[in-house]
Amino acid sequence: MTLNQLNYYVEIVRQGSFTKAAEKLFVSQSTLSKAIRALEEEFQMELINRGAKEFQLTPQGNVFNEYAVKILDFYHTQTQELFQRLHSADGTLKLGIPPTAGAIFFFSILYQFRSKYPGIDLQIEEITSKTLHEMVAAGKLDMGVVIEPFNDDKFFKRPIYTSEAVLLVPRQHPLAAKRCVSFSALRDEKFLLVTPDYMFHDVVREKCGEAGFSPNVTFESYQWELLFEMVADNQGICILPKPLVDKFNNTRVHQIHLKEPEFPWTLSLIYRKDKFITVPMQCFLDLCFSS
């Protein structure tokens, strides 16, 4: 028994005629006749009295019609409810955000999202971009924020925020008088760098490599604030995202634009290409790109 067969049967009963039902359903009479025969064979009983002069159901046919109407009504009701549930702004969104990204850009987006969509359970993981990438790939997170460059053919990526990374030097440093420096000028400097679990760590090394040298890293930390304080204390130089530096007390350090190569700093949202975009995911995307 199929929904089509039930729909055919109910329409035949409603019209009291195979001919009228065929016209209403835009199918042939033979299609309707085959559908009714199939139902009668499945239930091993006659549903329509073919010996009567006028259209007439058998007693079993009346019972069948009653239940067929209920089944179709239930199907249509549940289908509408399913559609509404799938397209309603509720559910769960599991989002991965690196600590710096939250402080720089997402603190406002998260507040707006929770205010606009109170029915969505927003679950946030504050982790580094490398770990975040792995968790999105494993399906443990719906979406995540990474630092460019990010290249993985299994993911969609949507750039949402762009700034630059800048060089930080103490006020007494010889480069402090510069507004812009080339990477090659940093060849002999002592680098203070974030730990390798940050994507930013690899990007800094890649930029130095493009300038023809490997940085002399004397200290690594996952605490961005600590690196800033060490620069202010004249313990070395550091490269950090400009929006983060702007939040610190800049009077104790000097920030310098980098060139050759340029160092753009871009945040992108990533999600798997093989994953269905849920309503909570779409709501978050829409909010990010409308802000």
mmCIF file of N, CA, C and O in Angstrom, residues 100-163:
data_model
loop_
_atom_site.group_PDB
_atom_site.id
_atom_site.type_symbol
_atom_site.label_atom_id
_atom_site.label_comp_id
_atom_site.label_asym_id
_atom_site.label_seq_id
_atom_site.Cartn_x
_atom_site.Cartn_y
_atom_site.Cartn_z
ATOM 1 N N THR A 100 41.209 34.366 20.584
ATOM 2 C CA THR A 100 41.416 35.737 20.090
ATOM 3 C C THR A 100 40.258 36.206 19.219
ATOM 4 O O THR A 100 39.893 37.378 19.240
ATOM 5 N N ALA A 101 39.678 35.281 18.451
ATOM 6 C CA ALA A 101 38.584 35.662 17.558
ATOM 7 C C ALA A 101 37.376 36.146 18.348
ATOM 8 O O ALA A 101 36.663 37.057 17.941
ATOM 9 N N GLY A 102 37.138 35.520 19.492
ATOM 10 C CA GLY A 102 36.021 35.938 20.329
ATOM 11 C C GLY A 102 36.202 37.348 20.842
ATOM 12 O O GLY A 102 35.274 38.158 20.826
ATOM 13 N N ALA A 103 37.412 37.661 21.277
ATOM 14 C CA ALA A 103 37.679 38.981 21.841
ATOM 15 C C ALA A 103 37.676 40.068 20.765
ATOM 16 O O ALA A 103 37.324 41.219 21.027
ATOM 17 N N ILE A 104 38.049 39.696 19.544
ATOM 18 C CA ILE A 104 38.192 40.694 18.486
ATOM 19 C C ILE A 104 36.889 40.957 17.740
ATOM 20 O O ILE A 104 36.540 42.103 17.455
ATOM 21 N N PHE A 105 36.149 39.903 17.422
ATOM 22 C CA PHE A 105 35.004 40.076 16.534
ATOM 23 C C PHE A 105 33.708 39.452 17.060
ATOM 24 O O PHE A 105 32.636 40.045 16.952
ATOM 25 N N PHE A 106 33.780 38.268 17.643
ATOM 26 C CA PHE A 106 32.569 37.484 17.873
ATOM 27 C C PHE A 106 31.822 37.811 19.159
ATOM 28 O O PHE A 106 30.705 37.340 19.350
ATOM 29 N N PHE A 107 32.400 38.578 20.050
ATOM 30 C CA PHE A 107 31.696 38.886 21.296
ATOM 31 C C PHE A 107 30.356 39.558 21.011
ATOM 32 O O PHE A 107 29.349 39.285 21.682
ATOM 33 N N SER A 108 30.309 40.422 20.014
ATOM 34 C CA SER A 108 29.071 41.107 19.659
ATOM 35 C C SER A 108 28.128 40.197 18.886
ATOM 36 O O SER A 108 26.915 40.189 19.115
ATOM 37 N N ILE A 109 28.679 39.395 17.960
ATOM 38 C CA ILE A 109 27.866 38.481 17.152
ATOM 39 C C ILE A 109 27.160 37.464 18.042
ATOM 40 O O ILE A 109 25.975 37.164 17.853
ATOM 41 N N LEU A 110 27.864 36.930 19.020
ATOM 42 C CA LEU A 110 27.279 35.921 19.906
ATOM 43 C C LEU A 110 26.126 36.506 20.710
ATOM 44 O O LEU A 110 25.093 35.850 20.911
ATOM 45 N N TYR A 111 26.301 37.737 21.167
ATOM 46 C CA TYR A 111 25.223 38.388 21.922
ATOM 47 C C TYR A 111 23.998 38.605 21.040
ATOM 48 O O TYR A 111 22.864 38.328 21.440
ATOM 49 N N GLN A 112 24.227 39.094 19.824
ATOM 50 C CA GLN A 112 23.116 39.326 18.894
ATOM 51 C C GLN A 112 22.406 38.024 18.550
ATOM 52 O O GLN A 112 21.175 37.968 18.469
ATOM 53 N N PHE A 113 23.183 36.969 18.342
ATOM 54 C CA PHE A 113 22.608 35.675 17.965
ATOM 55 C C PHE A 113 21.711 35.127 19.074
ATOM 56 O O PHE A 113 20.588 34.690 18.812
ATOM 57 N N ARG A 114 22.196 35.182 20.296
ATOM 58 C CA ARG A 114 21.396 34.660 21.413
ATOM 59 C C ARG A 114 20.151 35.508 21.639
ATOM 60 O O ARG A 114 19.107 34.996 22.033
ATOM 61 N N SER A 115 20.250 36.800 21.407
ATOM 62 C CA SER A 115 19.095 37.678 21.578
ATOM 63 C C SER A 115 18.058 37.447 20.489
ATOM 64 O O SER A 115 16.852 37.441 20.750
ATOM 65 N N LYS A 116 18.519 37.242 19.266
ATOM 66 C CA LYS A 116 17.612 37.098 18.123
ATOM 67 C C LYS A 116 17.017 35.704 18.033
ATOM 68 O O LYS A 116 15.878 35.524 17.569
ATOM 69 N N TYR A 117 17.783 34.676 18.479
ATOM 70 C CA TYR A 117 17.323 33.280 18.351
ATOM 71 C C TYR A 117 17.396 32.577 19.709
ATOM 72 O O TYR A 117 18.241 31.694 19.919
ATOM 73 N N PRO A 118 16.537 32.954 20.638
ATOM 74 C CA PRO A 118 16.592 32.350 21.980
ATOM 75 C C PRO A 118 16.273 30.854 21.983
ATOM 76 O O PRO A 118 16.625 30.144 22.932
ATOM 77 N N GLY A 119 15.614 30.364 20.927
ATOM 78 C CA GLY A 119 15.273 28.949 20.870
ATOM 79 C C GLY A 119 16.423 28.052 20.458
ATOM 80 O O GLY A 119 16.340 26.835 20.568
ATOM 81 N N ILE A 120 17.515 28.651 19.972
ATOM 82 C CA ILE A 120 18.671 27.860 19.542
ATOM 83 C C ILE A 120 19.649 27.694 20.696
ATOM 84 O O ILE A 120 20.034 28.667 21.347
ATOM 85 N N ASP A 121 20.030 26.455 20.932
ATOM 86 C CA ASP A 121 21.010 26.148 21.973
ATOM 87 C C ASP A 121 22.407 26.334 21.381
ATOM 88 O O ASP A 121 22.905 25.468 20.653
ATOM 89 N N LEU A 122 23.023 27.468 21.669
ATOM 90 C CA LEU A 122 24.351 27.781 21.133
ATOM 91 C C LEU A 122 25.411 27.218 22.071
ATOM 92 O O LEU A 122 25.550 27.663 23.206
ATOM 93 N N GLN A 123 26.170 26.243 21.578
ATOM 94 C CA GLN A 123 27.238 25.606 22.353
ATOM 95 C C GLN A 123 28.576 26.007 21.751
ATOM 96 O O GLN A 123 28.855 25.716 20.592
ATOM 97 N N ILE A 124 29.393 26.667 22.569
ATOM 98 C CA ILE A 124 30.657 27.228 22.075
ATOM 99 C C ILE A 124 31.847 26.481 22.652
ATOM 100 O O ILE A 124 31.920 26.233 23.854
ATOM 101 N N GLU A 125 32.765 26.108 21.763
ATOM 102 C CA GLU A 125 34.045 25.526 22.166
ATOM 103 C C GLU A 125 35.132 26.554 21.886
ATOM 104 O O GLU A 125 35.311 26.981 20.749
ATOM 105 N N GLU A 126 35.848 26.957 22.922
ATOM 106 C CA GLU A 126 36.961 27.899 22.748
ATOM 107 C C GLU A 126 38.245 27.101 22.631
ATOM 108 O O GLU A 126 38.804 26.633 23.623
ATOM 109 N N ILE A 127 38.712 26.939 21.409
ATOM 110 C CA ILE A 127 39.883 26.118 21.124
ATOM 111 C C ILE A 127 40.686 26.764 20.000
ATOM 112 O O ILE A 127 40.200 27.658 19.298
ATOM 113 N N THR A 128 41.913 26.305 19.823
ATOM 114 C CA THR A 128 42.748 26.845 18.754
ATOM 115 C C THR A 128 42.243 26.372 17.397
ATOM 116 O O THR A 128 41.530 25.378 17.282
ATOM 117 N N SER A 129 42.629 27.096 16.353
ATOM 118 C CA SER A 129 42.127 26.806 15.012
ATOM 119 C C SER A 129 42.483 25.408 14.530
ATOM 120 O O SER A 129 41.716 24.765 13.822
ATOM 121 N N LYS A 130 43.669 24.927 14.905
ATOM 122 C CA LYS A 130 44.079 23.596 14.462
ATOM 123 C C LYS A 130 43.175 22.515 15.050
ATOM 124 O O LYS A 130 42.705 21.615 14.347
ATOM 125 N N THR A 131 42.925 22.595 16.349
ATOM 126 C CA THR A 131 42.041 21.626 16.993
ATOM 127 C C THR A 131 40.618 21.775 16.474
ATOM 128 O O THR A 131 39.904 20.791 16.258
ATOM 129 N N LEU A 132 40.221 22.996 16.259
ATOM 130 C CA LEU A 132 38.885 23.301 15.754
ATOM 131 C C LEU A 132 38.669 22.650 14.387
ATOM 132 O O LEU A 132 37.619 22.042 14.124
ATOM 133 N N HIS A 133 39.652 22.754 13.521
ATOM 134 C CA HIS A 133 39.593 22.139 12.196
ATOM 135 C C HIS A 133 39.331 20.637 12.321
ATOM 136 O O HIS A 133 38.470 20.068 11.632
ATOM 137 N N GLU A 134 40.035 19.977 13.210
ATOM 138 C CA GLU A 134 39.884 18.541 13.411
ATOM 139 C C GLU A 134 38.495 18.190 13.940
ATOM 140 O O GLU A 134 37.898 17.190 13.523
ATOM 141 N N MET A 135 37.967 19.026 14.839
ATOM 142 C CA MET A 135 36.661 18.738 15.440
ATOM 143 C C MET A 135 35.517 18.941 14.447
ATOM 144 O O MET A 135 34.541 18.193 14.456
ATOM 145 N N VAL A 136 35.646 19.945 13.582
ATOM 146 C CA VAL A 136 34.626 20.136 12.540
ATOM 147 C C VAL A 136 34.680 18.966 11.560
ATOM 148 O O VAL A 136 33.648 18.435 11.141
ATOM 149 N N ALA A 137 35.891 18.536 11.208
ATOM 150 C CA ALA A 137 36.053 17.409 10.283
ATOM 151 C C ALA A 137 35.451 16.128 10.863
ATOM 152 O O ALA A 137 34.867 15.315 10.133
ATOM 153 N N ALA A 138 35.555 15.958 12.181
ATOM 154 C CA ALA A 138 35.038 14.752 12.847
ATOM 155 C C ALA A 138 33.543 14.834 13.143
ATOM 156 O O ALA A 138 32.960 13.867 13.631
ATOM 157 N N GLY A 139 32.930 15.988 12.853
ATOM 158 C CA GLY A 139 31.502 16.148 13.115
ATOM 159 C C GLY A 139 31.173 16.510 14.545
ATOM 160 O O GLY A 139 30.007 16.527 14.935
ATOM 161 N N LYS A 140 32.191 16.831 15.337
ATOM 162 C CA LYS A 140 31.957 17.217 16.732
ATOM 163 C C LYS A 140 31.516 18.677 16.840
ATOM 164 O O LYS A 140 30.960 19.084 17.865
ATOM 165 N N LEU A 141 31.787 19.457 15.803
ATOM 166 C CA LEU A 141 31.337 20.849 15.717
ATOM 167 C C LEU A 141 30.634 21.048 14.381
ATOM 168 O O LEU A 141 31.004 20.429 13.379
ATOM 169 N N ASP A 142 29.628 21.902 14.360
ATOM 170 C CA ASP A 142 28.938 22.224 13.113
ATOM 171 C C ASP A 142 29.754 23.181 12.251
ATOM 172 O O ASP A 142 29.838 23.018 11.030
ATOM 173 N N MET A 143 30.343 24.167 12.913
ATOM 174 C CA MET A 143 31.093 25.203 12.217
ATOM 175 C C MET A 143 32.263 25.638 13.100
ATOM 176 O O MET A 143 32.263 25.383 14.305
ATOM 177 N N GLY A 144 33.214 26.312 12.480
ATOM 178 C CA GLY A 144 34.325 26.819 13.255
ATOM 179 C C GLY A 144 34.968 28.014 12.585
ATOM 180 O O GLY A 144 34.745 28.272 11.394
ATOM 181 N N VAL A 145 35.760 28.749 13.352
ATOM 182 C CA VAL A 145 36.459 29.937 12.848
ATOM 183 C C VAL A 145 37.940 29.630 12.758
ATOM 184 O O VAL A 145 38.545 29.165 13.731
ATOM 185 N N VAL A 146 38.521 29.872 11.590
ATOM 186 C CA VAL A 146 39.943 29.622 11.384
ATOM 187 C C VAL A 146 40.614 30.885 10.865
ATOM 188 O O VAL A 146 39.964 31.820 10.416
ATOM 189 N N ILE A 147 41.930 30.870 10.936
ATOM 190 C CA ILE A 147 42.739 31.970 10.409
ATOM 191 C C ILE A 147 43.244 31.572 9.024
ATOM 192 O O ILE A 147 43.725 30.455 8.826
ATOM 193 N N GLU A 148 43.112 32.472 8.080
ATOM 194 C CA GLU A 148 43.639 32.224 6.736
ATOM 195 C C GLU A 148 45.171 32.328 6.737
ATOM 196 O O GLU A 148 45.739 33.049 7.562
ATOM 197 N N PRO A 149 45.846 31.612 5.840
ATOM 198 C CA PRO A 149 45.275 30.801 4.774
ATOM 199 C C PRO A 149 44.781 29.441 5.281
ATOM 200 O O PRO A 149 45.443 28.807 6.101
ATOM 201 N N PHE A 150 43.612 29.046 4.804
ATOM 202 C CA PHE A 150 43.042 27.739 5.134
ATOM 203 C C PHE A 150 42.660 27.062 3.832
ATOM 204 O O PHE A 150 41.905 27.616 3.031
ATOM 205 N N ASN A 151 43.180 25.865 3.615
ATOM 206 C CA ASN A 151 42.911 25.144 2.374
ATOM 207 C C ASN A 151 42.582 23.687 2.680
ATOM 208 O O ASN A 151 43.437 22.937 3.168
ATOM 209 N N ASP A 152 41.347 23.315 2.443
ATOM 210 C CA ASP A 152 40.899 21.934 2.612
ATOM 211 C C ASP A 152 39.685 21.752 1.705
ATOM 212 O O ASP A 152 38.643 22.373 1.921
ATOM 213 N N ASP A 153 39.823 20.900 0.700
ATOM 214 C CA ASP A 153 38.768 20.724 -0.300
ATOM 215 C C ASP A 153 37.483 20.142 0.274
ATOM 216 O O ASP A 153 36.440 20.185 -0.389
ATOM 217 N N LYS A 154 37.538 19.622 1.488
ATOM 218 C CA LYS A 154 36.347 19.020 2.090
ATOM 219 C C LYS A 154 35.481 20.054 2.812
ATOM 220 O O LYS A 154 34.423 19.719 3.334
ATOM 221 N N PHE A 155 35.937 21.304 2.821
ATOM 222 C CA PHE A 155 35.248 22.356 3.569
ATOM 223 C C PHE A 155 34.831 23.525 2.679
ATOM 224 O O PHE A 155 35.520 23.859 1.716
ATOM 225 N N PHE A 156 33.694 24.124 3.042
ATOM 226 C CA PHE A 156 33.370 25.456 2.555
ATOM 227 C C PHE A 156 33.998 26.447 3.532
ATOM 228 O O PHE A 156 34.043 26.182 4.735
ATOM 229 N N LYS A 157 34.469 27.578 3.033
ATOM 230 C CA LYS A 157 34.963 28.618 3.933
ATOM 231 C C LYS A 157 34.393 29.957 3.508
ATOM 232 O O LYS A 157 34.258 30.244 2.313
ATOM 233 N N ARG A 158 34.045 30.760 4.493
ATOM 234 C CA ARG A 158 33.429 32.062 4.244
ATOM 235 C C ARG A 158 34.192 33.123 5.032
ATOM 236 O O ARG A 158 34.043 33.228 6.247
ATOM 237 N N PRO A 159 35.051 33.910 4.372
ATOM 238 C CA PRO A 159 35.767 34.986 5.083
ATOM 239 C C PRO A 159 34.778 35.977 5.693
ATOM 240 O O PRO A 159 33.829 36.401 5.031
ATOM 241 N N ILE A 160 34.989 36.322 6.955
ATOM 242 C CA ILE A 160 34.029 37.204 7.630
ATOM 243 C C ILE A 160 34.674 38.437 8.256
ATOM 244 O O ILE A 160 33.967 39.386 8.597
ATOM 245 N N TYR A 161 36.006 38.413 8.404
ATOM 246 C CA TYR A 161 36.653 39.572 9.040
ATOM 247 C C TYR A 161 38.091 39.645 8.541
ATOM 248 O O TYR A 161 38.814 38.638 8.555
ATOM 249 N N THR A 162 38.509 40.827 8.117
ATOM 250 C CA THR A 162 39.869 40.996 7.604
ATOM 251 C C THR A 162 40.530 42.217 8.224
ATOM 252 O O THR A 162 39.925 43.286 8.305
ATOM 253 N N SER A 163 41.758 42.019 8.656
ATOM 254 C CA SER A 163 42.587 43.106 9.174
ATOM 255 C C SER A 163 44.022 42.797 8.756
ATOM 256 O O SER A 163 44.240 42.306 7.646
#
